[in-house]
Coordinates of C-alpha atoms in Angstrom, one line a residue:
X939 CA 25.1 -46.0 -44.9
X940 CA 25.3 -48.3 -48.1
X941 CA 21.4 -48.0 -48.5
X942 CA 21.8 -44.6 -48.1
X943 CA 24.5 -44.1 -51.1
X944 CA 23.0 -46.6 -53.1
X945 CA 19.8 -44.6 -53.3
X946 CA 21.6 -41.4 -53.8
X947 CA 23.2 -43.1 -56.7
X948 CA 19.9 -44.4 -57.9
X949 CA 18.1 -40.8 -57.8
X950 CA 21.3 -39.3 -59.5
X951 CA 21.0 -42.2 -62.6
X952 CA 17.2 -41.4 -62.5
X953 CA 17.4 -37.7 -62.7
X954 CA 20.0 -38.2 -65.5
X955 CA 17.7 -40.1 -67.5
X956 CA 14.7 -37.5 -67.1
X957 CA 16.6 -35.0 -68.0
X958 CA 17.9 -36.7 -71.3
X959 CA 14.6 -37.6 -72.1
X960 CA 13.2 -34.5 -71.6
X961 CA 16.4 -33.0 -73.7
X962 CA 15.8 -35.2 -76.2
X963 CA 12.0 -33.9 -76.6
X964 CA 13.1 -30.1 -76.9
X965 CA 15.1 -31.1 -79.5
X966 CA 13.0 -33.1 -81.5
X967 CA 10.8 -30.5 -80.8
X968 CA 13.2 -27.9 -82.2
X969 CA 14.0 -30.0 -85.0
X970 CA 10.6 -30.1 -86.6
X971 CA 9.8 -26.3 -85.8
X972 CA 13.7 -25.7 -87.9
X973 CA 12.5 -28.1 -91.0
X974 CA 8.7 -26.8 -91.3
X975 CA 10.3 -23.1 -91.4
X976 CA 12.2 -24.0 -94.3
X977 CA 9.3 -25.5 -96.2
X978 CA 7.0 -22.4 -94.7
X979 CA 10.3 -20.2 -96.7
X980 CA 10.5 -22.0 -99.5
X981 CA 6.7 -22.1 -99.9
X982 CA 6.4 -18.7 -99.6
X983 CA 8.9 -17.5 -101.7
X984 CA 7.0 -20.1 -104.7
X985 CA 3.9 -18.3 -104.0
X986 CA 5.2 -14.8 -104.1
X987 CA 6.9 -15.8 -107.3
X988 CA 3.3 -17.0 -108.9
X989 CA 1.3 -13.9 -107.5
X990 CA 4.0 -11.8 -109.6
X991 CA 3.2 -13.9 -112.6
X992 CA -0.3 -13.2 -112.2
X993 CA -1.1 -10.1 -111.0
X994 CA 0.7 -8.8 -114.2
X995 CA -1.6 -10.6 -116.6
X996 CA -4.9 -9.6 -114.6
X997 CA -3.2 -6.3 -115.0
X998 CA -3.2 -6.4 -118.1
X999 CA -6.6 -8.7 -118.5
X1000 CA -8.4 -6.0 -117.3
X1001 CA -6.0 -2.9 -118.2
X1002 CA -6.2 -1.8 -114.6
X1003 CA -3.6 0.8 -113.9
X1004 CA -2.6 -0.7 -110.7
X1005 CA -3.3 -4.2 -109.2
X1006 CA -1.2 -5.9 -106.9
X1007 CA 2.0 -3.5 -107.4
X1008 CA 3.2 -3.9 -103.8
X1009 CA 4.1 -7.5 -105.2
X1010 CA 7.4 -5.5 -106.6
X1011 CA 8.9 -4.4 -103.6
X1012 CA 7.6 -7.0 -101.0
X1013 CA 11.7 -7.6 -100.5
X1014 CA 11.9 -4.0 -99.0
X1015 CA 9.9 -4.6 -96.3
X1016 CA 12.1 -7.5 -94.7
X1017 CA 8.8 -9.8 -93.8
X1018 CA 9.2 -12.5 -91.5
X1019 CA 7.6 -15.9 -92.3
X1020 CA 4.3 -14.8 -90.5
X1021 CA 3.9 -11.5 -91.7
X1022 CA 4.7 -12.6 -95.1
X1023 CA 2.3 -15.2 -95.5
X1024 CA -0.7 -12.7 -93.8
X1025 CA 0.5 -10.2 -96.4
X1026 CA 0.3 -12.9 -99.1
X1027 CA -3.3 -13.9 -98.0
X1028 CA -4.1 -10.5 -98.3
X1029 CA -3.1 -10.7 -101.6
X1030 CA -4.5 -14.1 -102.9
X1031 CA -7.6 -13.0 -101.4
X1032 CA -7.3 -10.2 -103.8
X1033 CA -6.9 -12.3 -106.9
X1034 CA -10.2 -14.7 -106.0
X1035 CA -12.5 -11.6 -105.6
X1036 CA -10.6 -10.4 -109.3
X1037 CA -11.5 -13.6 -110.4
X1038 CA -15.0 -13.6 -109.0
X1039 CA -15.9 -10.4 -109.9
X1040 CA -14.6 -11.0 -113.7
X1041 CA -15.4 -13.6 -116.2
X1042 CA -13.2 -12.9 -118.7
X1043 CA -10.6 -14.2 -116.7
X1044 CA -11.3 -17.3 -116.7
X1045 CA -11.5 -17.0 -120.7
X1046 CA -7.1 -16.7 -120.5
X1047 CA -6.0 -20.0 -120.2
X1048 CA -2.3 -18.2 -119.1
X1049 CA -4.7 -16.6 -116.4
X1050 CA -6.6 -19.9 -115.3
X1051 CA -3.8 -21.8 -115.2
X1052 CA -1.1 -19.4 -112.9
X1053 CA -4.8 -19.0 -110.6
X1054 CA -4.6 -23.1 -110.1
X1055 CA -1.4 -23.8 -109.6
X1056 CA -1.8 -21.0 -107.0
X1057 CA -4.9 -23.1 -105.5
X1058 CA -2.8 -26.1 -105.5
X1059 CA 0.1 -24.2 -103.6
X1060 CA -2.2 -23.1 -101.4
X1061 CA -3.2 -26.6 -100.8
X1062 CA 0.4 -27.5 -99.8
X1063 CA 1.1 -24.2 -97.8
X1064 CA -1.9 -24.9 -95.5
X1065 CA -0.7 -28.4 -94.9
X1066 CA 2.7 -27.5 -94.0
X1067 CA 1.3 -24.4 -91.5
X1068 CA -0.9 -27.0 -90.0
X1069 CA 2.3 -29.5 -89.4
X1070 CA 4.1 -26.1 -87.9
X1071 CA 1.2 -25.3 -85.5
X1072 CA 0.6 -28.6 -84.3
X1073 CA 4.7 -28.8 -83.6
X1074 CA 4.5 -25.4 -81.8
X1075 CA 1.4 -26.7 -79.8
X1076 CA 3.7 -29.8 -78.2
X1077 CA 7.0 -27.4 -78.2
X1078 CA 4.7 -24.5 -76.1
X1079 CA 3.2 -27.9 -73.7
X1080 CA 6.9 -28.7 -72.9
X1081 CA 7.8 -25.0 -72.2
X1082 CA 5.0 -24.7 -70.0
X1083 CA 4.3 -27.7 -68.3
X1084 CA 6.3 -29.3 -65.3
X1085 CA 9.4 -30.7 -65.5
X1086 CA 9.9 -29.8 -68.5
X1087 CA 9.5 -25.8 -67.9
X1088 CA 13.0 -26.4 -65.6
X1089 CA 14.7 -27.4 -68.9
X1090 CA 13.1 -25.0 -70.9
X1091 CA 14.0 -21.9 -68.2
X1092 CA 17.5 -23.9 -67.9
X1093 CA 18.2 -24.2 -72.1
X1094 CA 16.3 -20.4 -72.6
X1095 CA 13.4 -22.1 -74.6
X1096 CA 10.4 -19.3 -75.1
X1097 CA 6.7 -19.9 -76.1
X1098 CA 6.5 -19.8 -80.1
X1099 CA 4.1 -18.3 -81.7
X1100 CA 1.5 -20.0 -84.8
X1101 CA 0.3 -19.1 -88.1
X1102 CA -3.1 -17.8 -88.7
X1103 CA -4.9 -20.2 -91.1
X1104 CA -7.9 -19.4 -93.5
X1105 CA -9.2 -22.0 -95.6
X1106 CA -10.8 -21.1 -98.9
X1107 CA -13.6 -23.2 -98.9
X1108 CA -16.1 -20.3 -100.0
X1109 CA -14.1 -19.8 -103.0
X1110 CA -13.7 -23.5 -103.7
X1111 CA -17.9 -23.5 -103.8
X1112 CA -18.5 -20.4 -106.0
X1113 CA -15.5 -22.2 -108.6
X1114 CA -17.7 -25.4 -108.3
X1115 CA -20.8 -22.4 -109.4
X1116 CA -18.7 -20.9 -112.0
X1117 CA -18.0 -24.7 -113.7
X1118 CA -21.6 -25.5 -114.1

């Protein structure tokens, strides 16, 4: 009778302690997914805030009568993270072909300079969407895998989804052209 209570007490400890560790991982989990979407916020907000510097100026570069003027009222569409930064691509993708297709932009130094500092947010963005995927990948192998699906059905935790990533390594190569 004592063996028998001792190893219920034993299997009651144990199942205590895989279910703090497996606690502990959710939350870990969650706490990384929480901290890269306010980077992925903040970095979006700093790149909407350059596009409207620059699609003005290419504007006004090329005296188009409209480039970019969805830019304006981007805050009337209530965009999540995601569908803000596909929108955004759209729209960067738009500036590189302005810039490929124009050389007199790269003559405006104002023009030049707001295109770079886009690059180089780009740079970061795509960093910090890589350290939110590869977070989502180990969050969606907890949800889904055993034990750790019973916690994640007991504590409501859902598959998350990613952010699509494009690099710009085709527009990197025809700069490197350009430069020669």
């Amino acid at each position: 009778m004592l063996y028998i209570l001792l190893a219920v007490v034993v299997f009651i400890i144990f199942m205590v302690i895989i279910a703090n560790i497996y606690y502990m991982k959710f939350q870990f989990s969650v706490s990384k997914i929480k901290y890269s979407e306010k980077e992925m916020d903040t970095l979006l907000q700093k790149k909407l805030e350059l596009m409207k510097e620059v699609a003005p100026q290419i504007k006004k570069e090329l005296k188009l009568e409209k480039f970019l003027d969805s830019l304006k009222t981007i805050e009337e569409k209530n965009f999540n993270n995601m569908e803000l930064n596909d929108f955004l691509a759209l729209k960067y993708k738009k500036i590189l072909q302005k810039m490929e297709q124009n050389e007199k932009l790269y003559k405006s130094e104002e023009i030049v300079s707001l295109v770079n500092a886009l690059a180089d947010h780009e740079v970061e963005l795509y960093a910090t969407i890589k350290f939110y995927n590869d977070t989502i990948v180990s969050y969606n192998q907890l949800v889904i895998s055993f034990p750790s699906s019973i916690f994640a059905l007991f504590f409501r935790y859902r598959k998350k989804g990613f952010y699509k990533q494009e690099k710009h390594e085709s527009f990197e190569i025809l700069k490197e052209e350009k430069n020669k």
